[in-house]
PDB file of C-alpha atoms in Angstrom:
ATOM      1  CA  GLN A   1     -56.197  -3.101   5.782  1.00  0.00           C
ATOM      2  CA  ALA A   2     -53.571  -5.688   6.014  1.00  0.00           C
ATOM      3  CA  GLU A   3     -50.781  -4.984   8.471  1.00  0.00           C
ATOM      4  CA  GLN A   4     -47.342  -4.232   6.966  1.00  0.00           C
ATOM      5  CA  PRO A   5     -45.136  -7.380   7.431  1.00  0.00           C
ATOM      6  CA  VAL A   6     -42.509  -6.737  10.186  1.00  0.00           C
ATOM      7  CA  GLY A   7     -39.790  -8.236   8.147  1.00  0.00           C
ATOM      8  CA  ASP A   8     -40.435  -6.493   4.795  1.00  0.00           C
ATOM      9  CA  GLY A   9     -36.779  -5.662   4.495  1.00  0.00           C
ATOM     10  CA  ARG A  10     -37.145  -1.780   4.327  1.00  0.00           C
ATOM     11  CA  ALA A  11     -35.535  -1.283   7.695  1.00  0.00           C
ATOM     12  CA  THR A  12     -32.666  -3.649   6.761  1.00  0.00           C
ATOM     13  CA  ARG A  13     -32.065  -1.748   3.550  1.00  0.00           C
ATOM     14  CA  TRP A  14     -32.224   1.560   5.366  1.00  0.00           C
ATOM     15  CA  HIS A  15     -29.631   0.533   7.879  1.00  0.00           C
ATOM     16  CA  GLY A  16     -27.543  -0.807   4.899  1.00  0.00           C
ATOM     17  CA  HIS A  17     -27.763   2.555   3.264  1.00  0.00           C
ATOM     18  CA  LYS A  18     -26.755   4.461   6.488  1.00  0.00           C
ATOM     19  CA  ALA A  19     -23.769   1.970   7.022  1.00  0.00           C
ATOM     20  CA  ARG A  20     -22.613   2.526   3.383  1.00  0.00           C
ATOM     21  CA  ARG A  21     -22.882   6.353   3.670  1.00  0.00           C
ATOM     22  CA  ARG A  22     -21.143   6.279   7.069  1.00  0.00           C
ATOM     23  CA  ALA A  23     -18.195   4.224   5.517  1.00  0.00           C
ATOM     24  CA  GLU A  24     -17.973   6.788   2.597  1.00  0.00           C
ATOM     25  CA  MET A  25     -17.536   9.600   5.083  1.00  0.00           C
ATOM     26  CA  ILE A  26     -14.833   7.768   7.026  1.00  0.00           C
ATOM     27  CA  ASP A  27     -12.973   6.978   3.780  1.00  0.00           C
ATOM     28  CA  ALA A  28     -13.382  10.737   2.862  1.00  0.00           C
ATOM     29  CA  ALA A  29     -11.923  11.604   6.283  1.00  0.00           C
ATOM     30  CA  VAL A  30      -8.955   9.425   5.553  1.00  0.00           C
ATOM     31  CA  GLU A  31      -8.494  11.166   2.192  1.00  0.00           C
ATOM     32  CA  VAL A  32      -8.898  14.656   3.800  1.00  0.00           C
ATOM     33  CA  ILE A  33      -6.057  13.588   6.310  1.00  0.00           C
ATOM     34  CA  GLU A  34      -3.880  12.488   3.436  1.00  0.00           C
ATOM     35  CA  GLN A  35      -4.149  15.855   1.798  1.00  0.00           C
ATOM     36  CA  HIS A  36      -4.485  18.304   4.843  1.00  0.00           C
ATOM     37  CA  GLY A  37      -2.695  16.652   7.524  1.00  0.00           C
ATOM     38  CA  LEU A  38      -3.956  16.744  11.146  1.00  0.00           C
ATOM     39  CA  GLU A  39      -6.293  19.673  10.463  1.00  0.00           C
ATOM     40  CA  ILE A  40      -9.328  17.367   9.773  1.00  0.00           C
ATOM     41  CA  SER A  41     -12.947  18.730  10.339  1.00  0.00           C
ATOM     42  CA  VAL A  42     -16.449  17.946   9.591  1.00  0.00           C
ATOM     43  CA  GLN A  43     -16.545  20.999   7.343  1.00  0.00           C
ATOM     44  CA  LEU A  44     -13.664  19.564   5.279  1.00  0.00           C
ATOM     45  CA  ILE A  45     -15.489  16.109   5.023  1.00  0.00           C
ATOM     46  CA  ALA A  46     -18.571  17.892   3.841  1.00  0.00           C
ATOM     47  CA  GLU A  47     -16.849  19.975   1.252  1.00  0.00           C
ATOM     48  CA  HIS A  48     -14.932  16.893   0.119  1.00  0.00           C
ATOM     49  CA  LEU A  49     -18.145  14.989  -0.420  1.00  0.00           C
ATOM     50  CA  ALA A  50     -20.075  18.019  -1.717  1.00  0.00           C
ATOM     51  CA  LEU A  51     -22.592  17.497   1.154  1.00  0.00           C
ATOM     52  CA  PRO A  52     -24.186  19.807   3.699  1.00  0.00           C
ATOM     53  CA  ARG A  53     -22.469  19.773   6.942  1.00  0.00           C
ATOM     54  CA  PRO A  54     -25.600  18.498   8.884  1.00  0.00           C
ATOM     55  CA  VAL A  55     -25.729  15.375   6.739  1.00  0.00           C
ATOM     56  CA  VAL A  56     -22.240  14.596   7.922  1.00  0.00           C
ATOM     57  CA  TYR A  57     -23.106  15.345  11.375  1.00  0.00           C
ATOM     58  CA  ARG A  58     -26.062  13.122  11.179  1.00  0.00           C
ATOM     59  CA  HIS A  59     -23.944  10.044  10.290  1.00  0.00           C
ATOM     60  CA  ILE A  60     -20.775  10.664  12.073  1.00  0.00           C
ATOM     61  CA  GLY A  61     -21.319  13.043  15.103  1.00  0.00           C
ATOM     62  CA  GLY A  62     -18.750  15.495  16.432  1.00  0.00           C
ATOM     63  CA  ARG A  63     -14.976  15.819  16.037  1.00  0.00           C
ATOM     64  CA  ALA A  64     -14.208  13.203  18.773  1.00  0.00           C
ATOM     65  CA  GLU A  65     -16.232  10.448  17.011  1.00  0.00           C
ATOM     66  CA  LEU A  66     -14.842  11.514  13.658  1.00  0.00           C
ATOM     67  CA  ASP A  67     -11.168  11.099  14.880  1.00  0.00           C
ATOM     68  CA  ALA A  68     -11.849   7.777  16.388  1.00  0.00           C
ATOM     69  CA  LEU A  69     -13.504   6.423  13.254  1.00  0.00           C
ATOM     70  CA  ALA A  70     -10.749   7.831  11.112  1.00  0.00           C
ATOM     71  CA  ARG A  71      -8.018   6.331  13.268  1.00  0.00           C
ATOM     72  CA  ARG A  72      -9.752   2.900  13.269  1.00  0.00           C
ATOM     73  CA  ARG A  73      -9.879   3.024   9.480  1.00  0.00           C
ATOM     74  CA  ILE A  74      -6.263   4.136   9.062  1.00  0.00           C
ATOM     75  CA  LEU A  75      -5.155   1.290  11.367  1.00  0.00           C
ATOM     76  CA  GLU A  76      -7.079  -1.221   9.231  1.00  0.00           C
ATOM     77  CA  LEU A  77      -5.226   0.075   6.127  1.00  0.00           C
ATOM     78  CA  LEU A  78      -1.864  -0.108   8.020  1.00  0.00           C
ATOM     79  CA  LEU A  79      -2.415  -3.583   9.211  1.00  0.00           C
ATOM     80  CA  ALA A  80      -3.676  -4.832   5.821  1.00  0.00           C
ATOM     81  CA  GLU A  81      -0.170  -4.008   4.452  1.00  0.00           C
ATOM     82  CA  LEU A  82       1.756  -5.106   7.584  1.00  0.00           C
ATOM     83  CA  LEU A  83       0.335  -8.380   8.706  1.00  0.00           C
ATOM     84  CA  PRO A  84       0.875 -10.223   5.442  1.00  0.00           C
ATOM     85  CA  ALA A  85       4.555  -9.169   5.575  1.00  0.00           C
ATOM     86  CA  LEU A  86       4.807 -11.306   8.867  1.00  0.00           C
ATOM     87  CA  GLN A  87       4.211 -14.518   6.910  1.00  0.00           C
ATOM     88  CA  PRO A  88       7.771 -14.687   5.691  1.00  0.00           C
ATOM     89  CA  THR A  89       9.661 -16.949   3.371  1.00  0.00           C
ATOM     90  CA  GLY A  90      13.412 -17.117   2.689  1.00  0.00           C
ATOM     91  CA  THR A  91      15.961 -16.491   5.470  1.00  0.00           C
ATOM     92  CA  LEU A  92      15.387 -14.864   8.684  1.00  0.00           C
ATOM     93  CA  LYS A  93      17.310 -11.785   7.594  1.00  0.00           C
ATOM     94  CA  ASP A  94      15.090 -11.567   4.526  1.00  0.00           C
ATOM     95  CA  ALA A  95      12.024 -11.767   6.495  1.00  0.00           C
ATOM     96  CA  VAL A  96      13.073  -9.027   9.084  1.00  0.00           C
ATOM     97  CA  ARG A  97      14.256  -6.624   6.418  1.00  0.00           C
ATOM     98  CA  GLY A  98      11.095  -7.240   4.366  1.00  0.00           C
ATOM     99  CA  ALA A  99       8.676  -6.587   7.342  1.00  0.00           C
ATOM    100  CA  ILE A 100      10.583  -3.433   8.546  1.00  0.00           C
ATOM    101  CA  GLY A 101      10.689  -2.194   4.858  1.00  0.00           C
ATOM    102  CA  THR A 102       6.966  -2.692   4.391  1.00  0.00           C
ATOM    103  CA  TYR A 103       6.304  -0.573   7.456  1.00  0.00           C
ATOM    104  CA  LEU A 104       8.685   2.176   6.358  1.00  0.00           C
ATOM    105  CA  ASP A 105       7.288   2.162   2.810  1.00  0.00           C
ATOM    106  CA  TRP A 106       3.812   2.736   4.152  1.00  0.00           C
ATOM    107  CA  ILE A 107       4.936   5.668   6.414  1.00  0.00           C
ATOM    108  CA  GLU A 108       6.758   7.191   3.355  1.00  0.00           C
ATOM    109  CA  LEU A 109       3.710   6.906   1.303  1.00  0.00           C
ATOM    110  CA  HIS A 110       1.270   7.995   3.951  1.00  0.00           C
ATOM    111  CA  PRO A 111       3.095  10.278   6.311  1.00  0.00           C
ATOM    112  CA  ASN A 112      -0.003  12.268   7.300  1.00  0.00           C
ATOM    113  CA  LEU A 113      -1.870   9.124   8.206  1.00  0.00           C
ATOM    114  CA  HIS A 114       1.127   7.805  10.281  1.00  0.00           C
ATOM    115  CA  ARG A 115       1.325  11.310  12.057  1.00  0.00           C
ATOM    116  CA  PHE A 116      -2.479  11.158  12.768  1.00  0.00           C
ATOM    117  CA  LEU A 117      -2.234   7.611  14.321  1.00  0.00           C
ATOM    118  CA  GLY A 118       0.586   8.656  16.430  1.00  0.00           C
ATOM    119  CA  ASP A 119      -1.068  11.820  17.641  1.00  0.00           C
ATOM    120  CA  ALA A 120      -4.005   9.766  19.263  1.00  0.00           C
ATOM    121  CA  PRO A 121      -4.627  10.462  22.922  1.00  0.00           C
ATOM    122  CA  GLN A 122      -3.443   8.043  25.379  1.00  0.00           C
ATOM    123  CA  GLU A 123      -6.882   6.757  25.792  1.00  0.00           C
ATOM    124  CA  GLY A 124      -6.943   6.093  22.042  1.00  0.00           C
ATOM    125  CA  GLY A 125      -6.098   2.459  22.768  1.00  0.00           C
ATOM    126  CA  SER A 126      -6.749   0.059  19.912  1.00  0.00           C
ATOM    127  CA  THR A 127      -7.286   2.798  17.354  1.00  0.00           C
ATOM    128  CA  SER A 128      -3.776   4.343  17.811  1.00  0.00           C
ATOM    129  CA  LEU A 129      -0.128   3.225  16.940  1.00  0.00           C
ATOM    130  CA  SER A 130      -0.138   1.248  20.085  1.00  0.00           C
ATOM    131  CA  GLY A 131      -3.018  -0.694  18.835  1.00  0.00           C
ATOM    132  CA  ALA A 132      -1.143  -1.559  15.671  1.00  0.00           C
ATOM    133  CA  GLY A 133       1.831  -2.646  17.944  1.00  0.00           C
ATOM    134  CA  ARG A 134      -0.403  -4.948  19.896  1.00  0.00           C
ATOM    135  CA  GLU A 135      -1.702  -6.646  16.650  1.00  0.00           C
ATOM    136  CA  VAL A 136       1.582  -7.119  15.272  1.00  0.00           C
ATOM    137  CA  GLY A 137       3.234  -8.101  18.561  1.00  0.00           C
ATOM    138  CA  GLY A 138       0.484 -10.703  19.246  1.00  0.00           C
ATOM    139  CA  GLN A 139       0.969 -12.238  15.737  1.00  0.00           C
ATOM    140  CA  LEU A 140       4.821 -12.288  16.237  1.00  0.00           C
ATOM    141  CA  ALA A 141       4.278 -13.828  19.681  1.00  0.00           C
ATOM    142  CA  ASP A 142       2.200 -16.588  18.325  1.00  0.00           C
ATOM    143  CA  MET A 143       4.859 -17.321  15.624  1.00  0.00           C
ATOM    144  CA  PHE A 144       7.687 -17.324  18.247  1.00  0.00           C
ATOM    145  CA  ALA A 145       5.725 -19.507  20.569  1.00  0.00           C
ATOM    146  CA  ALA A 146       5.064 -22.243  18.026  1.00  0.00           C
ATOM    147  CA  THR A 147       8.903 -22.333  17.238  1.00  0.00           C
ATOM    148  CA  LEU A 148       9.943 -22.461  20.865  1.00  0.00           C
ATOM    149  CA  ALA A 149       7.438 -25.244  21.571  1.00  0.00           C
ATOM    150  CA  ARG A 150       8.940 -27.191  18.709  1.00  0.00           C
ATOM    151  CA  PHE A 151      12.369 -26.920  20.419  1.00  0.00           C
ATOM    152  CA  GLY A 152      10.960 -28.054  23.748  1.00  0.00           C
ATOM    153  CA  ILE A 153      11.156 -24.423  25.243  1.00  0.00           C
ATOM    154  CA  ASP A 154       8.601 -22.806  27.344  1.00  0.00           C
ATOM    155  CA  PRO A 155       6.551 -20.742  24.838  1.00  0.00           C
ATOM    156  CA  ALA A 156       5.577 -18.181  27.379  1.00  0.00           C
ATOM    157  CA  ARG A 157       9.133 -16.678  26.592  1.00  0.00           C
ATOM    158  CA  ALA A 158       7.821 -15.599  23.129  1.00  0.00           C
ATOM    159  CA  ARG A 159       5.505 -12.739  24.241  1.00  0.00           C
ATOM    160  CA  PRO A 160       8.210 -10.507  25.890  1.00  0.00           C
ATOM    161  CA  MET A 161      10.531 -11.261  23.048  1.00  0.00           C
ATOM    162  CA  ALA A 162       7.884 -10.285  20.364  1.00  0.00           C
ATOM    163  CA  PHE A 163       6.897  -7.088  22.096  1.00  0.00           C
ATOM    164  CA  GLY A 164      10.431  -6.077  22.821  1.00  0.00           C
ATOM    165  CA  MET A 165      11.156  -6.232  19.032  1.00  0.00           C
ATOM    166  CA  VAL A 166       7.981  -4.175  18.259  1.00  0.00           C
ATOM    167  CA  GLY A 167       8.765  -1.608  20.886  1.00  0.00           C
ATOM    168  CA  LEU A 168      12.257  -1.260  19.426  1.00  0.00           C
ATOM    169  CA  VAL A 169      11.021  -0.516  15.984  1.00  0.00           C
ATOM    170  CA  ASP A 170       8.179   1.752  17.186  1.00  0.00           C
ATOM    171  CA  GLY A 171      10.830   3.709  19.306  1.00  0.00           C
ATOM    172  CA  VAL A 172      13.352   4.233  16.560  1.00  0.00           C
ATOM    173  CA  VAL A 173      10.690   5.190  13.901  1.00  0.00           C
ATOM    174  CA  ALA A 174       8.979   7.640  16.312  1.00  0.00           C
ATOM    175  CA  SER A 175      12.204   9.364  17.163  1.00  0.00           C
ATOM    176  CA  TRP A 176      13.319   9.367  13.506  1.00  0.00           C
ATOM    177  CA  ARG A 177       9.888  10.837  12.254  1.00  0.00           C
ATOM    178  CA  ALA A 178       9.913  13.432  14.965  1.00  0.00           C
ATOM    179  CA  GLU A 179      13.087  15.009  13.731  1.00  0.00           C
ATOM    180  CA  PRO A 180      12.374  18.337  11.627  1.00  0.00           C
ATOM    181  CA  ASP A 181      15.222  17.479   9.232  1.00  0.00           C
ATOM    182  CA  PRO A 182      16.196  13.773   9.440  1.00  0.00           C
ATOM    183  CA  VAL A 183      19.783  13.217   8.705  1.00  0.00           C
ATOM    184  CA  LEU A 184      19.257   9.481   8.059  1.00  0.00           C
ATOM    185  CA  GLY A 185      17.050   8.236   5.215  1.00  0.00           C
ATOM    186  CA  ALA A 186      14.560   5.350   5.145  1.00  0.00           C
ATOM    187  CA  GLU A 187      17.010   2.943   3.699  1.00  0.00           C
ATOM    188  CA  GLN A 188      19.481   3.666   6.576  1.00  0.00           C
ATOM    189  CA  ILE A 189      16.819   3.302   9.224  1.00  0.00           C
ATOM    190  CA  GLN A 190      15.851   0.007   7.661  1.00  0.00           C
ATOM    191  CA  GLY A 191      19.423  -1.084   7.872  1.00  0.00           C
ATOM    192  CA  ILE A 192      19.816  -0.201  11.426  1.00  0.00           C
ATOM    193  CA  LEU A 193      16.605  -1.634  12.594  1.00  0.00           C
ATOM    194  CA  THR A 194      17.195  -4.942  10.624  1.00  0.00           C
ATOM    195  CA  GLU A 195      20.582  -5.337  12.358  1.00  0.00           C
ATOM    196  CA  SER A 196      19.196  -4.502  15.814  1.00  0.00           C
ATOM    197  CA  VAL A 197      16.276  -6.865  15.475  1.00  0.00           C
ATOM    198  CA  LEU A 198      18.457  -9.673  14.133  1.00  0.00           C
ATOM    199  CA  SER A 199      20.910  -9.208  16.993  1.00  0.00           C
ATOM    200  CA  LEU A 200      17.855  -9.564  19.429  1.00  0.00           C
ATOM    201  CA  PHE A 201      16.797 -12.741  17.518  1.00  0.00           C
ATOM    202  CA  GLU A 202      20.383 -14.242  17.682  1.00  0.00           C
ATOM    203  CA  GLY A 203      20.947 -13.182  21.413  1.00  0.00           C
ATOM    204  CA  ASN A 204      17.692 -14.725  22.579  1.00  0.00           C
ATOM    205  CA  ALA A 205      18.314 -17.902  20.492  1.00  0.00           C
ATOM    206  CA  ARG A 206      21.788 -18.271  21.898  1.00  0.00           C
ATOM    207  CA  SER A 207      20.532 -17.990  25.518  1.00  0.00           C
ATOM    208  CA  LEU A 208      17.785 -20.454  24.856  1.00  0.00           C
ATOM    209  CA  GLY A 209      19.866 -23.010  22.920  1.00  0.00           C
ATOM    210  CA  VAL A 210      17.999 -22.558  19.715  1.00  0.00           C
ATOM    211  CA  PRO A 211      20.046 -23.177  16.587  1.00  0.00           C
ATOM    212  CA  LEU A 212      19.159 -19.908  14.905  1.00  0.00           C
ATOM    213  CA  GLN A 213      21.292 -17.658  12.750  1.00  0.00           C
ATOM    214  CA  ARG A 214      20.256 -14.654  10.597  1.00  0.00           C
ATOM    215  CA  ASP A 215      20.853 -16.838   7.481  1.00  0.00           C
ATOM    216  CA  SER A 216      18.500 -19.711   8.750  1.00  0.00           C
ATOM    217  CA  LEU A 217      15.611 -20.471   6.465  1.00  0.00           C
ATOM    218  CA  VAL A 218      12.442 -19.499   8.252  1.00  0.00           C
ATOM    219  CA  ALA A 219      10.709 -22.761   6.965  1.00  0.00           C
ATOM    220  CA  ASP A 220      13.297 -24.766   8.983  1.00  0.00           C
ATOM    221  CA  LEU A 221      12.625 -22.825  12.173  1.00  0.00           C
ATOM    222  CA  LEU A 222       9.012 -23.765  11.816  1.00  0.00           C
ATOM    223  CA  VAL A 223       9.525 -27.497  11.431  1.00  0.00           C
ATOM    224  CA  ALA A 224      10.046 -29.605  14.483  1.00  0.00           C
ATOM    225  CA  PRO A 225      13.644 -30.759  15.198  1.00  0.00           C
ATOM    226  CA  ASP A 226      14.460 -34.375  14.700  1.00  0.00           C
TER     227      ASP A 226
END
């Protein structure tokens, strides 16, 4: 009897099936969080997918793994909305207001997902809101560094500037969302954050001798000066 070829593709198809089923369960976990808040469980995932609980355990494992996988998926969804907003057009003021508005809009649409990310343990690392901050801060730092280099300024200054702005936004939003009955609405928070971030931009630019104003066109800032 001829031996079964090692590369007959069955193992690959099986692994592909497991990966798809696992992805379905993670997406289901995100939907359960949207509906039920932080009280996610393997039982709720099983009920949502009309599957026996042991099947879910087979693909995901226990609660700790479920939480980590759900947070990673939520972070991907957040960054898919947020990172494109950091490729701005128009004026600096338009760009800042638009990026902050995108973040606040996502939170308003997905309050339970935002709360679940923020509730990650300190060791949650890259799958928590701090992970989102590192992604956004890193992208901003790259943009700032390119601009500073074009004006002949040490690009190493870009990173603390970028992460200072991200920390400001995160701190204000976290405090606002933690209020049981917020007095200020999303539009007011957007206005406060826009003015605060623009002030940081203008203050840093002034200290570095960069000709930047809130009404400057972003495209002009990204072009080397004559």
